[in-house]
Amino acid sequence: MPIPDRLNPTFASARALPTDPIEEARRRLIVALDVPGAASAAGLVEQLENTCTWFKVGLELFIAAGPAVLEPLVARGHSVFLDLKLHDIPNTVAAAVRSAAKLGVRMMTLHGAGGPAMLAAARAALEGVDNPPELLAVTVLTSMDQAQVSAVGLDRSPAEQVALLARMGMDAGIRGFVCSPQEVSALRLLTGPEGVLVIPGIRPAGAAVGDQKRIATPAEALRLGASYLVVGRPITQAHDPAEAAESILREMAEALG
Ligand code: C5P
């Protein structure tokens, strides 16, 4: 199976390429390894590595197992997305980004709400780094609906807040964003084909929604302009994770074929 060796963000033209839709889907599906430790992560990766090329390590696993959990993933040629959603003063975030770049991750997140100075410092921290990770600014968490957004004092709709943060991020030199399926088409218009739009909140038809509020099916999210889809529980909690991933790849391929 081809492992992507670099990010290709020009997704608008991807449809024109004579690529097998399943292989193209495989290149764009990220499995969230939201598990409590290195052993369960290794078990899942073993079940999934012939089906998936991207794995996301988030707070639960990283805090439990530390940076060492990334090493076998990188060593086995997988693409790793480090999803720690950094949000701190610019100097601290810049230093954390430099540390993460040394771990061999290909994408990493920071909160857009950290502001333009924080985003610019993070970007500056990667200048001169070989094969740097793509920085993704998280806009509004997909678990937040209007009530949650209002509760933190924002006098805007989630969609307006996403657009504001994306414009701010682009001004700070960021081209990668995490947003919900509901905002992806507006963000694609804003970023053009160069935007790297990573979309969680994906639920195959008939799947449990869990705590996600702003969701879409895999095919819908791709049709709306997503570059990558992040899928956690529908794969990791399935009776047969590899079969669940295959089925999602088939749904994605429908939109890519
Ligand atoms: O299990 P589920 O498919 O809902 O997992 C979604 C993953 O995407 C989780 O790891 C979650 O932390 C992450 N995520 C999200 N919303 C964001 C950013 C990341 O759900 N805005």
mmCIF file of C-alpha atoms and ligand atoms in Angstrom:
data_model
loop_
_atom_site.group_PDB
_atom_site.id
_atom_site.type_symbol
_atom_site.label_atom_id
_atom_site.label_comp_id
_atom_site.label_asym_id
_atom_site.label_seq_id
_atom_site.Cartn_x
_atom_site.Cartn_y
_atom_site.Cartn_z
ATOM 1 C CA MET A 1 0.000 0.000 0.000
ATOM 2 C CA PRO A 2 1.481 3.400 -0.871
ATOM 3 C CA ILE A 3 2.281 5.465 2.219
ATOM 4 C CA PRO A 4 2.025 9.177 1.439
ATOM 5 C CA ASP A 5 5.448 10.697 1.949
ATOM 6 C CA ARG A 6 4.355 14.295 1.862
ATOM 7 C CA LEU A 7 1.174 16.255 2.214
ATOM 8 C CA ASN A 8 -0.517 17.103 -1.020
ATOM 9 C CA PRO A 9 -2.974 19.834 -0.182
ATOM 10 C CA THR A 10 -4.140 20.566 -3.715
ATOM 11 C CA PHE A 11 -7.318 18.592 -3.240
ATOM 12 C CA ALA A 12 -9.349 20.628 -5.670
ATOM 13 C CA SER A 13 -7.365 19.045 -8.492
ATOM 14 C CA ALA A 14 -7.238 15.590 -6.887
ATOM 15 C CA ARG A 15 -10.487 14.550 -8.533
ATOM 16 C CA ALA A 16 -9.004 15.132 -11.959
ATOM 17 C CA LEU A 17 -6.148 12.691 -11.286
ATOM 18 C CA PRO A 18 -6.571 9.095 -12.480
ATOM 19 C CA THR A 19 -6.268 7.698 -8.935
ATOM 20 C CA ASP A 20 -8.038 4.608 -7.662
ATOM 21 C CA PRO A 21 -10.794 6.141 -5.475
ATOM 22 C CA ILE A 22 -10.170 3.630 -2.671
ATOM 23 C CA GLU A 23 -6.447 4.478 -2.603
ATOM 24 C CA GLU A 24 -7.281 8.168 -2.680
ATOM 25 C CA ALA A 25 -9.727 7.613 0.217
ATOM 26 C CA ARG A 26 -7.043 5.699 2.142
ATOM 27 C CA ARG A 27 -4.688 8.663 1.761
ATOM 28 C CA ARG A 28 -7.345 10.923 3.301
ATOM 29 C CA LEU A 29 -8.677 8.904 6.238
ATOM 30 C CA ILE A 30 -7.161 9.508 9.682
ATOM 31 C CA VAL A 31 -7.971 7.096 12.503
ATOM 32 C CA ALA A 32 -8.130 8.701 15.957
ATOM 33 C CA LEU A 33 -6.310 6.386 18.383
ATOM 34 C CA ASP A 34 -8.372 7.531 21.357
ATOM 35 C CA VAL A 35 -7.362 4.696 23.665
ATOM 36 C CA PRO A 36 -5.971 4.695 27.214
ATOM 37 C CA GLY A 37 -2.485 3.286 26.654
ATOM 38 C CA ALA A 38 0.325 2.082 24.412
ATOM 39 C CA ALA A 39 -0.789 -1.557 24.457
ATOM 40 C CA SER A 40 -4.314 -0.850 23.250
ATOM 41 C CA ALA A 41 -2.945 1.590 20.644
ATOM 42 C CA ALA A 42 -0.536 -1.066 19.357
ATOM 43 C CA GLY A 43 -3.381 -3.587 19.179
ATOM 44 C CA LEU A 44 -5.533 -1.235 17.130
ATOM 45 C CA VAL A 45 -2.694 -0.274 14.805
ATOM 46 C CA GLU A 46 -1.958 -3.942 14.205
ATOM 47 C CA GLN A 47 -5.572 -4.489 13.181
ATOM 48 C CA LEU A 48 -5.708 -1.375 11.016
ATOM 49 C CA GLU A 49 -2.312 -0.865 9.423
ATOM 50 C CA ASN A 50 -3.103 -2.777 6.260
ATOM 51 C CA THR A 51 -6.204 -0.629 5.795
ATOM 52 C CA CYS A 52 -5.203 2.845 7.029
ATOM 53 C CA THR A 53 -2.116 5.020 6.592
ATOM 54 C CA TRP A 54 -2.824 7.873 9.025
ATOM 55 C CA PHE A 55 -3.116 7.648 12.801
ATOM 56 C CA LYS A 56 -3.994 10.479 15.161
ATOM 57 C CA VAL A 57 -2.562 10.551 18.670
ATOM 58 C CA GLY A 58 -4.492 12.847 20.966
ATOM 59 C CA LEU A 59 -4.450 13.912 24.572
ATOM 60 C CA GLU A 60 -5.655 10.663 26.147
ATOM 61 C CA LEU A 61 -2.997 8.445 24.606
ATOM 62 C CA PHE A 62 -0.181 11.014 24.649
ATOM 63 C CA ILE A 63 -0.664 11.777 28.338
ATOM 64 C CA ALA A 64 -0.897 8.094 29.220
ATOM 65 C CA ALA A 65 1.974 6.813 27.119
ATOM 66 C CA GLY A 66 4.175 9.847 26.370
ATOM 67 C CA PRO A 67 6.042 10.703 23.170
ATOM 68 C CA ALA A 68 7.436 7.143 22.999
ATOM 69 C CA VAL A 69 4.039 6.028 21.709
ATOM 70 C CA LEU A 70 4.784 7.850 18.433
ATOM 71 C CA GLU A 71 8.040 6.035 17.725
ATOM 72 C CA PRO A 72 6.674 2.688 16.479
ATOM 73 C CA LEU A 73 4.101 4.481 14.335
ATOM 74 C CA VAL A 74 6.727 6.625 12.638
ATOM 75 C CA ALA A 75 9.155 3.693 12.389
ATOM 76 C CA ARG A 76 6.519 1.557 10.620
ATOM 77 C CA GLY A 77 6.063 4.285 7.997
ATOM 78 C CA HIS A 78 2.686 5.558 9.152
ATOM 79 C CA SER A 79 1.718 9.209 8.963
ATOM 80 C CA VAL A 80 1.164 10.602 12.429
ATOM 81 C CA PHE A 81 -1.116 13.465 13.370
ATOM 82 C CA LEU A 82 -0.359 14.807 16.850
ATOM 83 C CA ASP A 83 -3.567 16.350 18.134
ATOM 84 C CA LEU A 84 -2.662 18.145 21.362
ATOM 85 C CA LYS A 85 -4.580 21.347 20.541
ATOM 86 C CA LEU A 86 -1.911 23.663 21.962
ATOM 87 C CA HIS A 87 -3.144 26.904 23.512
ATOM 88 C CA ASP A 88 -0.661 28.933 25.575
ATOM 89 C CA ILE A 89 1.493 32.036 25.338
ATOM 90 C CA PRO A 90 3.332 32.361 21.999
ATOM 91 C CA ASN A 91 6.776 31.519 23.393
ATOM 92 C CA THR A 92 5.558 28.307 25.032
ATOM 93 C CA VAL A 93 3.613 27.174 21.977
ATOM 94 C CA ALA A 94 6.558 27.908 19.662
ATOM 95 C CA ALA A 95 8.834 25.778 21.863
ATOM 96 C CA ALA A 96 6.275 22.947 21.981
ATOM 97 C CA VAL A 97 5.931 23.020 18.186
ATOM 98 C CA ARG A 98 9.721 22.766 17.818
ATOM 99 C CA SER A 99 9.744 19.759 20.161
ATOM 100 C CA ALA A 100 6.893 18.090 18.270
ATOM 101 C CA ALA A 101 8.649 18.573 14.928
ATOM 102 C CA LYS A 102 11.538 16.448 16.254
ATOM 103 C CA LEU A 103 9.140 13.564 16.896
ATOM 104 C CA GLY A 104 8.484 13.025 13.177
ATOM 105 C CA VAL A 105 4.789 13.956 13.193
ATOM 106 C CA ARG A 106 3.250 15.113 9.906
ATOM 107 C CA MET A 107 0.419 17.286 11.228
ATOM 108 C CA MET A 108 -0.284 18.888 14.600
ATOM 109 C CA THR A 109 -2.969 21.085 16.093
ATOM 110 C CA LEU A 110 -3.103 24.325 18.018
ATOM 111 C CA HIS A 111 -6.161 26.337 18.988
ATOM 112 C CA GLY A 112 -6.973 29.221 16.657
ATOM 113 C CA ALA A 113 -8.438 30.966 19.706
ATOM 114 C CA GLY A 114 -4.848 31.334 20.976
ATOM 115 C CA GLY A 115 -4.705 34.386 18.705
ATOM 116 C CA PRO A 116 -2.600 35.685 15.820
ATOM 117 C CA ALA A 117 0.599 36.153 17.834
ATOM 118 C CA MET A 118 0.500 32.557 19.050
ATOM 119 C CA LEU A 119 -0.154 31.215 15.531
ATOM 120 C CA ALA A 120 2.585 33.359 13.996
ATOM 121 C CA ALA A 121 5.073 32.250 16.670
ATOM 122 C CA ALA A 122 4.219 28.603 16.003
ATOM 123 C CA ARG A 123 4.756 29.075 12.301
ATOM 124 C CA ALA A 124 8.021 30.945 12.820
ATOM 125 C CA ALA A 125 9.233 28.095 15.046
ATOM 126 C CA LEU A 126 9.157 25.747 12.030
ATOM 127 C CA GLU A 127 11.134 27.992 9.696
ATOM 128 C CA GLY A 128 14.250 26.127 8.588
ATOM 129 C CA VAL A 129 12.954 22.781 9.906
ATOM 130 C CA ASP A 130 13.247 19.919 7.390
ATOM 131 C CA ASN A 131 9.943 18.311 6.445
ATOM 132 C CA PRO A 132 7.998 20.299 9.063
ATOM 133 C CA PRO A 133 4.575 19.164 10.282
ATOM 134 C CA GLU A 134 1.539 20.942 8.858
ATOM 135 C CA LEU A 135 0.147 23.256 11.526
ATOM 136 C CA LEU A 136 -3.614 22.977 11.859
ATOM 137 C CA ALA A 137 -5.561 25.651 13.699
ATOM 138 C CA VAL A 138 -8.578 24.213 15.485
ATOM 139 C CA THR A 139 -11.505 26.544 14.903
ATOM 140 C CA VAL A 140 -14.580 25.567 16.967
ATOM 141 C CA LEU A 141 -14.679 22.062 18.437
ATOM 142 C CA THR A 142 -17.201 19.841 16.712
ATOM 143 C CA SER A 143 -18.743 19.054 20.107
ATOM 144 C CA MET A 144 -19.777 22.717 20.467
ATOM 145 C CA ASP A 145 -23.193 23.825 19.266
ATOM 146 C CA GLN A 146 -24.732 27.292 19.583
ATOM 147 C CA ALA A 147 -25.516 26.793 23.297
ATOM 148 C CA GLN A 148 -21.916 25.798 24.082
ATOM 149 C CA VAL A 149 -20.502 28.671 22.014
ATOM 150 C CA SER A 150 -22.793 31.178 23.785
ATOM 151 C CA ALA A 151 -21.867 29.704 27.182
ATOM 152 C CA VAL A 152 -18.222 30.707 26.697
ATOM 153 C CA GLY A 153 -19.318 34.276 26.011
ATOM 154 C CA LEU A 154 -19.137 34.386 22.244
ATOM 155 C CA ASP A 155 -21.841 36.503 20.680
ATOM 156 C CA ARG A 156 -21.621 34.674 17.344
ATOM 157 C CA SER A 157 -22.844 31.524 15.670
ATOM 158 C CA PRO A 158 -20.359 28.633 15.472
ATOM 159 C CA ALA A 159 -20.130 29.268 11.708
ATOM 160 C CA GLU A 160 -19.272 32.950 12.199
ATOM 161 C CA GLN A 161 -16.665 32.081 14.827
ATOM 162 C CA VAL A 162 -15.095 29.465 12.527
ATOM 163 C CA ALA A 163 -14.865 31.992 9.670
ATOM 164 C CA LEU A 164 -13.361 34.636 11.947
ATOM 165 C CA LEU A 165 -10.714 32.254 13.287
ATOM 166 C CA ALA A 166 -9.893 30.944 9.819
ATOM 167 C CA ARG A 167 -9.397 34.441 8.391
ATOM 168 C CA MET A 168 -7.226 35.314 11.379
ATOM 169 C CA GLY A 169 -5.235 32.097 10.938
ATOM 170 C CA MET A 170 -4.654 32.728 7.254
ATOM 171 C CA ASP A 171 -3.406 36.224 8.039
ATOM 172 C CA ALA A 172 -0.937 34.593 10.449
ATOM 173 C CA GLY A 173 0.300 32.287 7.663
ATOM 174 C CA ILE A 174 -1.639 29.137 8.599
ATOM 175 C CA ARG A 175 -3.280 27.159 5.786
ATOM 176 C CA GLY A 176 -4.482 24.130 7.760
ATOM 177 C CA PHE A 177 -7.691 24.134 9.773
ATOM 178 C CA VAL A 178 -9.828 21.741 11.754
ATOM 179 C CA CYS A 179 -13.538 22.446 11.504
ATOM 180 C CA SER A 180 -16.842 20.614 11.510
ATOM 181 C CA PRO A 181 -18.535 19.336 8.346
ATOM 182 C CA GLN A 182 -20.984 22.212 8.645
ATOM 183 C CA GLU A 183 -18.325 24.835 7.992
ATOM 184 C CA VAL A 184 -16.082 23.008 5.565
ATOM 185 C CA SER A 185 -17.582 24.387 2.347
ATOM 186 C CA ALA A 186 -17.316 27.978 3.595
ATOM 187 C CA LEU A 187 -13.712 27.354 4.669
ATOM 188 C CA ARG A 188 -12.860 25.773 1.308
ATOM 189 C CA LEU A 189 -14.111 28.949 -0.394
ATOM 190 C CA LEU A 190 -11.972 30.999 1.962
ATOM 191 C CA THR A 191 -8.741 28.986 1.635
ATOM 192 C CA GLY A 192 -9.000 27.841 -1.983
ATOM 193 C CA PRO A 193 -7.369 24.559 -3.042
ATOM 194 C CA GLU A 194 -4.266 25.193 -0.913
ATOM 195 C CA GLY A 195 -6.223 24.857 2.335
ATOM 196 C CA VAL A 196 -5.645 21.655 4.324
ATOM 197 C CA LEU A 197 -9.053 21.073 5.877
ATOM 198 C CA VAL A 198 -9.207 18.305 8.450
ATOM 199 C CA ILE A 199 -12.690 17.305 9.478
ATOM 200 C CA PRO A 200 -13.768 15.331 12.566
ATOM 201 C CA GLY A 201 -17.409 14.729 13.473
ATOM 202 C CA ILE A 202 -17.707 12.051 10.784
ATOM 203 C CA ARG A 203 -20.382 9.433 11.225
ATOM 204 C CA PRO A 204 -21.129 6.725 8.669
ATOM 205 C CA ALA A 205 -24.835 6.403 7.922
ATOM 206 C CA GLY A 206 -26.552 4.799 10.935
ATOM 207 C CA ALA A 207 -23.584 5.167 13.361
ATOM 208 C CA ALA A 208 -23.867 6.388 16.977
ATOM 209 C CA VAL A 209 -23.373 10.157 17.238
ATOM 210 C CA GLY A 210 -21.847 10.223 20.758
ATOM 211 C CA ASP A 211 -20.972 13.733 21.980
ATOM 212 C CA GLN A 212 -20.443 15.161 18.485
ATOM 213 C CA LYS A 213 -22.942 17.849 17.493
ATOM 214 C CA ARG A 214 -22.034 19.032 13.999
ATOM 215 C CA ILE A 215 -21.658 15.844 11.976
ATOM 216 C CA ALA A 216 -21.716 14.473 8.389
ATOM 217 C CA THR A 217 -21.215 11.181 6.590
ATOM 218 C CA PRO A 218 -17.807 10.510 5.011
ATOM 219 C CA ALA A 219 -19.073 11.122 1.470
ATOM 220 C CA GLU A 220 -20.861 14.343 2.445
ATOM 221 C CA ALA A 221 -17.756 15.765 4.148
ATOM 222 C CA LEU A 222 -15.586 15.080 1.096
ATOM 223 C CA ARG A 223 -18.150 16.556 -1.281
ATOM 224 C CA LEU A 224 -18.213 19.691 0.890
ATOM 225 C CA GLY A 225 -14.451 20.149 0.434
ATOM 226 C CA ALA A 226 -12.692 18.192 3.203
ATOM 227 C CA SER A 227 -9.034 17.303 2.631
ATOM 228 C CA TYR A 228 -8.829 14.685 5.401
ATOM 229 C CA LEU A 229 -11.463 12.985 7.556
ATOM 230 C CA VAL A 230 -10.817 12.117 11.207
ATOM 231 C CA VAL A 231 -12.760 9.110 12.464
ATOM 232 C CA GLY A 232 -12.505 7.744 15.989
ATOM 233 C CA ARG A 233 -15.217 5.708 17.693
ATOM 234 C CA PRO A 234 -16.992 4.441 14.546
ATOM 235 C CA ILE A 235 -13.735 2.555 13.802
ATOM 236 C CA THR A 236 -12.038 2.048 17.168
ATOM 237 C CA GLN A 237 -15.145 0.798 18.967
ATOM 238 C CA ALA A 238 -16.352 -1.381 16.110
ATOM 239 C CA HIS A 239 -16.464 -5.146 16.589
ATOM 240 C CA ASP A 240 -14.130 -5.393 13.573
ATOM 241 C CA PRO A 241 -12.192 -2.095 13.246
ATOM 242 C CA ALA A 242 -10.595 -3.023 9.915
ATOM 243 C CA GLU A 243 -13.973 -3.863 8.372
ATOM 244 C CA ALA A 244 -15.432 -0.610 9.762
ATOM 245 C CA ALA A 245 -12.527 1.318 8.208
ATOM 246 C CA GLU A 246 -12.961 -0.494 4.878
ATOM 247 C CA SER A 247 -16.628 0.397 4.864
ATOM 248 C CA ILE A 248 -15.802 4.078 5.510
ATOM 249 C CA LEU A 249 -13.226 3.960 2.690
ATOM 250 C CA ARG A 250 -15.949 2.648 0.368
ATOM 251 C CA GLU A 251 -18.268 5.504 1.430
ATOM 252 C CA MET A 252 -15.441 7.988 0.820
ATOM 253 C CA ALA A 253 -14.652 6.449 -2.569
ATOM 254 C CA GLU A 254 -18.234 7.107 -3.677
ATOM 255 C CA ALA A 255 -17.549 10.825 -3.355
ATOM 256 C CA LEU A 256 -14.117 10.573 -4.987
ATOM 257 C CA GLY A 257 -14.924 8.298 -7.919
HETATM 258 O O1 C5P B 1 -14.772 9.331 18.082
HETATM 259 P P1 C5P B 1 -14.862 10.509 17.167
HETATM 260 O O2 C5P B 1 -14.965 10.122 15.701
HETATM 261 O O3 C5P B 1 -15.926 11.504 17.585
HETATM 262 O O4 C5P B 1 -13.438 11.221 17.343
HETATM 263 C C1 C5P B 1 -13.157 12.480 16.784
HETATM 264 C C2 C5P B 1 -11.732 12.827 17.088
HETATM 265 O O5 C5P B 1 -11.478 14.114 16.533
HETATM 266 C C3 C5P B 1 -11.411 12.920 18.564
HETATM 267 O O6 C5P B 1 -10.079 12.454 18.719
HETATM 268 C C4 C5P B 1 -11.475 14.398 18.885
HETATM 269 O O7 C5P B 1 -10.581 14.793 19.895
HETATM 270 C C5 C5P B 1 -11.045 15.014 17.554
HETATM 271 N N1 C5P B 1 -11.512 16.365 17.300
HETATM 272 C C6 C5P B 1 -12.850 16.729 17.302
HETATM 273 N N2 C5P B 1 -13.217 18.023 17.070
HETATM 274 C C7 C5P B 1 -12.295 18.939 16.804
HETATM 275 C C8 C5P B 1 -10.944 18.580 16.769
HETATM 276 C C9 C5P B 1 -10.580 17.265 17.010
HETATM 277 O O8 C5P B 1 -13.694 15.872 17.500
HETATM 278 N N3 C5P B 1 -12.664 20.183 16.503
#
